[in-house]
Every structure is written in structure tokens, then in C-alpha cells.
XYZ file of C-alpha atoms in Angstrom:
317
model
C 0.000 0.000 0.000
C 2.864 2.455 -0.513
C 1.354 4.282 -3.457
C -1.378 5.758 -1.293
C 0.946 7.730 0.919
C 3.573 8.733 -1.608
C 4.467 12.400 -1.574
C 2.906 13.299 -4.890
C 2.961 16.794 -6.391
C 0.187 18.981 -5.091
C -0.203 21.224 -8.117
C -3.786 22.392 -8.394
C -4.424 21.780 -4.688
C -3.915 24.188 -1.869
C -2.388 22.958 1.347
C -5.183 21.628 3.593
C -6.436 24.027 6.221
C -7.243 22.790 9.710
C -10.531 24.703 9.845
C -11.786 22.712 6.858
C -10.252 19.397 7.896
C -11.726 19.265 11.400
C -15.386 19.524 10.307
C -14.788 16.947 7.565
C -13.249 14.437 9.966
C -15.926 15.170 12.556
C -18.698 14.444 10.058
C -17.140 11.127 9.017
C -16.603 10.044 12.618
C -20.167 11.081 13.516
C -21.501 8.986 10.627
C -19.359 6.076 11.778
C -20.527 6.338 15.390
C -24.175 6.935 14.513
C -24.108 4.064 12.029
C -22.864 1.672 14.695
C -25.605 2.771 17.058
C -28.383 2.661 14.480
C -27.537 -0.855 13.358
C -29.958 -3.111 15.152
C -28.222 -5.570 17.416
C -29.432 -8.902 16.059
C -27.931 -10.913 18.903
C -28.850 -14.436 17.702
C -27.333 -13.769 14.279
C -24.296 -12.105 15.854
C -23.707 -15.144 18.081
C -24.066 -17.478 15.097
C -21.500 -15.449 13.152
C -19.089 -15.487 16.089
C -19.360 -19.258 16.513
C -18.943 -19.764 12.771
C -15.702 -17.747 12.833
C -14.500 -19.800 15.804
C -15.200 -23.060 13.974
C -13.351 -21.869 10.872
C -10.334 -20.875 12.939
C -10.236 -24.226 14.722
C -10.438 -26.040 11.401
C -7.517 -23.964 10.105
C -5.551 -24.219 13.390
C -5.700 -20.434 13.785
C -7.364 -20.427 17.196
C -4.838 -18.363 19.169
C -7.499 -16.472 21.131
C -7.794 -19.062 23.920
C -4.103 -19.215 24.958
C -3.721 -15.429 24.731
C -6.869 -14.877 26.748
C -5.696 -17.297 29.453
C -2.346 -15.502 29.544
C -3.956 -12.127 30.272
C -6.526 -13.429 32.735
C -3.921 -15.243 34.860
C -1.318 -12.445 34.784
C -2.715 -9.038 35.772
C 0.667 -7.465 35.009
C -0.120 -8.202 31.357
C -3.896 -8.046 31.445
C -4.292 -4.573 32.967
C -1.916 -2.796 30.521
C -3.581 -4.659 27.664
C -6.981 -3.388 28.779
C -5.665 0.162 29.007
C -4.191 -0.209 25.533
C -7.478 -1.492 24.116
C -9.506 1.250 25.759
C -7.282 4.199 24.841
C -4.678 3.759 22.099
C -7.348 3.383 19.421
C -8.478 6.937 20.154
C -5.083 8.518 20.848
C -2.531 7.154 18.383
C -4.680 7.499 15.254
C -5.439 11.237 15.730
C -1.817 11.831 16.739
C -0.533 10.281 13.503
C -3.130 12.242 11.520
C -1.970 15.535 13.078
C 1.668 14.546 12.509
C 0.949 13.942 8.828
C -0.891 17.266 8.593
C 1.968 19.249 10.113
C 5.065 17.410 8.908
C 4.055 15.523 5.747
C 1.488 17.811 4.155
C 2.191 16.551 0.624
C 0.937 13.081 1.593
C -1.687 14.159 4.122
C -4.655 14.396 1.761
C -4.215 10.852 0.470
C -3.623 9.508 3.997
C -6.747 11.188 5.335
C -8.866 9.942 2.426
C -7.502 6.431 2.910
C -8.494 6.453 6.596
C -11.974 7.850 5.938
C -12.748 5.458 3.092
C -11.627 2.420 5.086
C -13.621 3.513 8.135
C -16.810 3.729 6.096
C -16.076 0.291 4.627
C -15.730 -1.029 8.171
C -19.117 0.446 9.014
C -20.583 -1.483 6.090
C -19.068 -4.644 7.550
C -20.670 -3.995 10.951
C -24.009 -3.504 9.218
C -23.897 -6.554 6.970
C -22.345 -8.968 9.464
C -23.018 -8.272 13.148
C -20.600 -10.462 15.095
C -20.481 -11.408 18.739
C -16.983 -10.949 20.206
C -15.435 -13.886 22.076
C -15.951 -12.252 25.488
C -19.744 -12.215 25.027
C -20.036 -15.878 24.063
C -21.354 -18.366 26.587
C -18.810 -19.223 29.281
C -18.648 -22.817 28.063
C -16.667 -21.608 25.056
C -13.788 -20.813 27.383
C -13.364 -17.019 27.105
C -13.042 -14.523 29.959
C -13.874 -10.825 29.562
C -10.662 -9.205 30.794
C -12.211 -5.728 30.519
C -14.794 -6.790 33.080
C -12.255 -8.707 35.195
C -9.957 -5.681 35.525
C -12.607 -2.929 35.370
C -11.633 -1.724 38.856
C -8.318 -0.537 37.441
C -9.764 1.709 34.729
C -12.716 3.791 33.629
C -14.396 1.044 31.629
C -17.096 -1.329 32.807
C -18.621 -4.346 31.156
C -19.120 -2.578 27.823
C -15.637 -3.059 26.371
C -13.839 0.300 26.114
C -16.950 2.392 26.842
C -16.765 4.359 30.120
C -18.506 2.727 33.070
C -22.267 3.132 32.793
C -22.208 4.085 29.103
C -22.138 0.635 27.538
C -25.513 1.363 25.987
C -23.862 4.059 23.858
C -21.923 1.535 21.802
C -22.726 -1.488 19.662
C -20.902 -4.380 21.288
C -21.715 -6.733 18.411
C -19.589 -4.878 15.860
C -16.543 -7.142 15.966
C -16.126 -7.812 12.235
C -13.916 -6.235 10.966
C -11.621 -5.030 13.741
C -10.963 -1.340 13.150
C -8.680 -1.385 16.171
C -6.405 -3.475 13.964
C -7.301 -1.611 10.776
C -6.463 1.806 12.158
C -3.248 0.470 13.698
C -2.219 -0.826 10.264
C -2.895 2.646 8.850
C -0.725 4.195 11.563
C 2.012 1.616 11.071
C 2.251 2.134 7.310
C 2.488 5.915 7.682
C 5.046 5.757 10.479
C 7.178 3.298 8.522
C 6.980 5.192 5.250
C 7.322 8.763 6.506
C 9.242 8.328 9.732
C 12.899 9.370 9.524
C 14.089 8.158 12.902
C 14.630 4.393 13.337
C 12.533 4.410 16.515
C 9.579 5.913 14.667
C 9.798 3.249 11.993
C 10.146 0.547 14.650
C 6.983 1.868 16.288
C 5.269 1.569 12.910
C 6.008 -2.162 12.945
C 5.347 -2.801 16.632
C 2.054 -0.944 17.010
C -0.068 -3.154 14.684
C 1.458 -6.329 16.161
C 0.747 -5.173 19.720
C -2.803 -4.267 18.724
C -3.454 -7.742 17.312
C -2.143 -9.271 20.541
C -4.317 -6.963 22.669
C -7.612 -7.405 20.798
C -7.271 -11.182 20.836
C -5.968 -11.523 24.388
C -8.738 -9.339 25.836
C -11.296 -11.499 23.971
C -12.659 -8.526 22.048
C -11.876 -9.931 18.594
C -11.119 -13.142 16.749
C -8.018 -13.546 14.657
C -10.135 -13.399 11.490
C -11.558 -10.060 12.705
C -7.988 -8.761 12.716
C -7.397 -10.154 9.219
C -10.605 -8.489 8.026
C -9.522 -5.181 9.567
C -6.241 -5.278 7.632
C -8.109 -6.288 4.464
C -10.490 -3.327 4.817
C -7.485 -1.012 4.976
C -6.055 -2.661 1.865
C -9.303 -2.109 -0.055
C -9.446 1.452 1.212
C -5.919 2.006 -0.066
C -6.922 0.821 -3.534
C -9.957 3.111 -3.534
C -8.107 6.205 -2.350
C -7.086 7.557 -5.763
C -10.514 7.029 -7.367
C -12.155 8.714 -4.374
C -9.765 11.664 -4.679
C -10.546 12.006 -8.398
C -14.280 11.977 -7.711
C -13.843 14.542 -4.937
C -11.866 16.807 -7.277
C -14.573 16.602 -9.943
C -17.319 17.400 -7.475
C -15.303 20.305 -6.069
C -14.701 21.699 -9.568
C -18.385 21.536 -10.447
C -19.430 23.185 -7.199
C -16.927 25.977 -7.760
C -18.151 26.435 -11.327
C -21.734 26.820 -10.092
C -21.046 29.226 -7.236
C -18.144 31.240 -8.659
C -19.369 34.432 -10.443
C -18.086 35.016 -13.984
C -16.147 38.332 -14.344
C -17.693 40.886 -16.701
C -14.550 40.959 -18.868
C -14.805 37.200 -19.399
C -18.487 37.517 -20.229
C -17.722 40.148 -22.875
C -14.963 37.985 -24.302
C -17.484 35.175 -24.747
C -19.960 37.449 -26.599
C -21.265 35.868 -29.855
C -20.969 39.240 -31.650
C -17.731 39.310 -33.637
C -17.088 42.978 -33.006
C -17.780 42.541 -29.299
C -20.243 45.451 -29.460
C -17.728 47.862 -31.015
C -18.602 50.057 -34.042
C -16.329 51.059 -36.925
C -15.835 54.699 -37.775
C -16.834 56.226 -41.122
C -14.627 55.035 -43.935
C -13.078 52.269 -41.826
C -13.399 48.790 -43.154
C -12.699 45.395 -41.710
C -10.070 43.460 -43.717
C -11.774 41.214 -46.225
C -15.028 43.133 -46.054
C -16.394 44.894 -49.162
C -17.587 48.455 -48.557
C -20.197 50.476 -50.435
C -17.624 52.890 -51.898
C -15.562 50.003 -53.152
C -18.624 48.473 -54.792
C -19.460 51.806 -56.468
C -15.943 52.296 -57.890
C -15.948 48.702 -59.094
C -19.264 49.285 -60.865
C -17.986 52.501 -62.490
C -14.823 50.809 -63.711
C -16.872 47.996 -65.126
C -19.145 50.427 -67.051
C -16.178 52.296 -68.531
C -14.633 49.079 -69.701
C -17.853 48.006 -71.379
C -18.150 51.402 -73.161
C -14.603 51.163 -74.431
C -15.190 47.700 -75.796
C -18.305 48.923 -77.624
C -16.381 51.881 -79.235
C -13.531 49.728 -80.482
C -15.536 47.780 -83.044
C -17.159 51.020 -84.239
C -13.795 52.588 -85.015
C -12.729 49.499 -86.867
C -15.721 49.800 -89.161
């Protein structure tokens, strides 16, 4: 996905302004949040989808959720930091990288922002089409423990995943597929690796997505295939970034054409009248145009020539 964040020439585009970027990002995030809340929580279907994912993983020997979950539930020194990471980094690192791109890598910012927005809306479509029960909400006989609930005394969250205590009703807990925790961390990792100049920044770009995958699986908030789907959504969003930018440019050009007034000088230049409303003075003629005086002299010359030709035969007789 390197082509999406390449520092391409910005001819024809002004540098983004924060007072236009903030409302745009706010609208997209509001649509994302409202969409999650408006999607009806079809719990039986969500549980069926979760169990189907679990069966597929077991058949493919990809079921790493159980050992990771047991690791975090038996070792609070790992479980508590993992819960803090799940509840906070998703909302801190992504905006921080976005601001960093805006301030330090402005040539690539527009593509990076469009990539993030497009992928987020694709993730919302996934939540809508396939509500999925996370491992922590499955029946206890499936062997998962909700670490967020187990260690809730250490943080601000309750039983509603990363939602603050008492506000679990403000989030859709059955939106596990795809994992945008993983998807957004992949976005951050690619940008940090590609645009970071210090080795530590690039190392963070590699470590952050890997840590996120570990956290979402160990806390029983996502399956491994949720993480794969989150990365896939970002890949599709990367492929759609350039077409989305072209469409946005066309829409912007048409809107400007409609609302931008045409200067009077331009309007006169586009007048269908050849002379542009100007008149010629007496005796002035446009090149290539026959005037009345010219027609009269031509007629007189023609008459004299005819008279001379009539007199010549008479003299010969």
C-alpha cells in the first residue's frame, strides 16, 4: 500500500487548512458512530457469526485467542496494561498520527486522510452486513473470559468493552467484524514506517499493529479473522483512495463552477458578436469586407470598360 501515501505533487491543490479538515473528519466520525448505534443488534445472528468464525479458525488451526486470553486473565501485570491499551490507544494514536501527517508531511496528508476515511466507512458497512459477537460475550462454556470486566476496577471502563462505566448502551458491542482497532493500527504503522525518519519511529510503525493484534485477541474482544478483516479493509481502502480523490476533485470543480461568479470581462470575451459590441468609424473597413464605396468604384470601372469595348468595333468599321 505504498502508493497511497507517496508524496505526490500537489499542483492544483492548496495545502489543507485545519478549519476545513476538522469539520470533515468530525462528520465522518459522527456517521461512523451513529451508524454503529443505528444498526440493530441482532444478537442471535451475531452469536451465530461469532461461533462460525470460531469453527473456521479451529479447522484452520488459527485459534490463538484461547491461549492469549488465558495468559492475560492469569497475569494481571499483562492483562491490565492490555486493557488500558485497548480502551485508549485506538483513540489517541490514530489522531496523533493524523496531526503529525498534517503538520510534517502535508504533501501526503490528503491521500492519507482519504484512505483512513474510506476504510472507516467500509468497516461500518461490515458492521451492518455482518453483526458479530466478540469472544468475550459468548457463553462461558466456550472458554473465554472478559478481561475488561475482570480488571474494570483498574480503569474507567465497565462491562461494555472500552466504553466508560455506565455508558455501555452508547456503543454497539456486536460490531466485531472487521476489527478497526487493527485496521487503524495498520494505517498508523504504514504511515510511520513510510514517513518516519528516525529508526525508533519506523520501529513503532512495525510494533504498534502487532501489539494491537495481541491486545484485541488476548482481551477477547476480537477473533483472529476479525484482525485479518480489519487489515483487508485497509487494503481495499488504499486501492480506492485515488478514485475517491478524483471523484472529490470533480465534485469540487463543479461546485466551484456553479457558485463562482463570472467576471464581466470574461463575459464580454465570450460574446457571440464578432465585433464585441464595437462600431467602426466612417470610412473604416474590416479586412476582407467589401464596402459600399468600393462596390461603387468597381461598378464605375466595369461600365467604362464596357463602353470602351463597344467603341472599339465602331472605329474598326
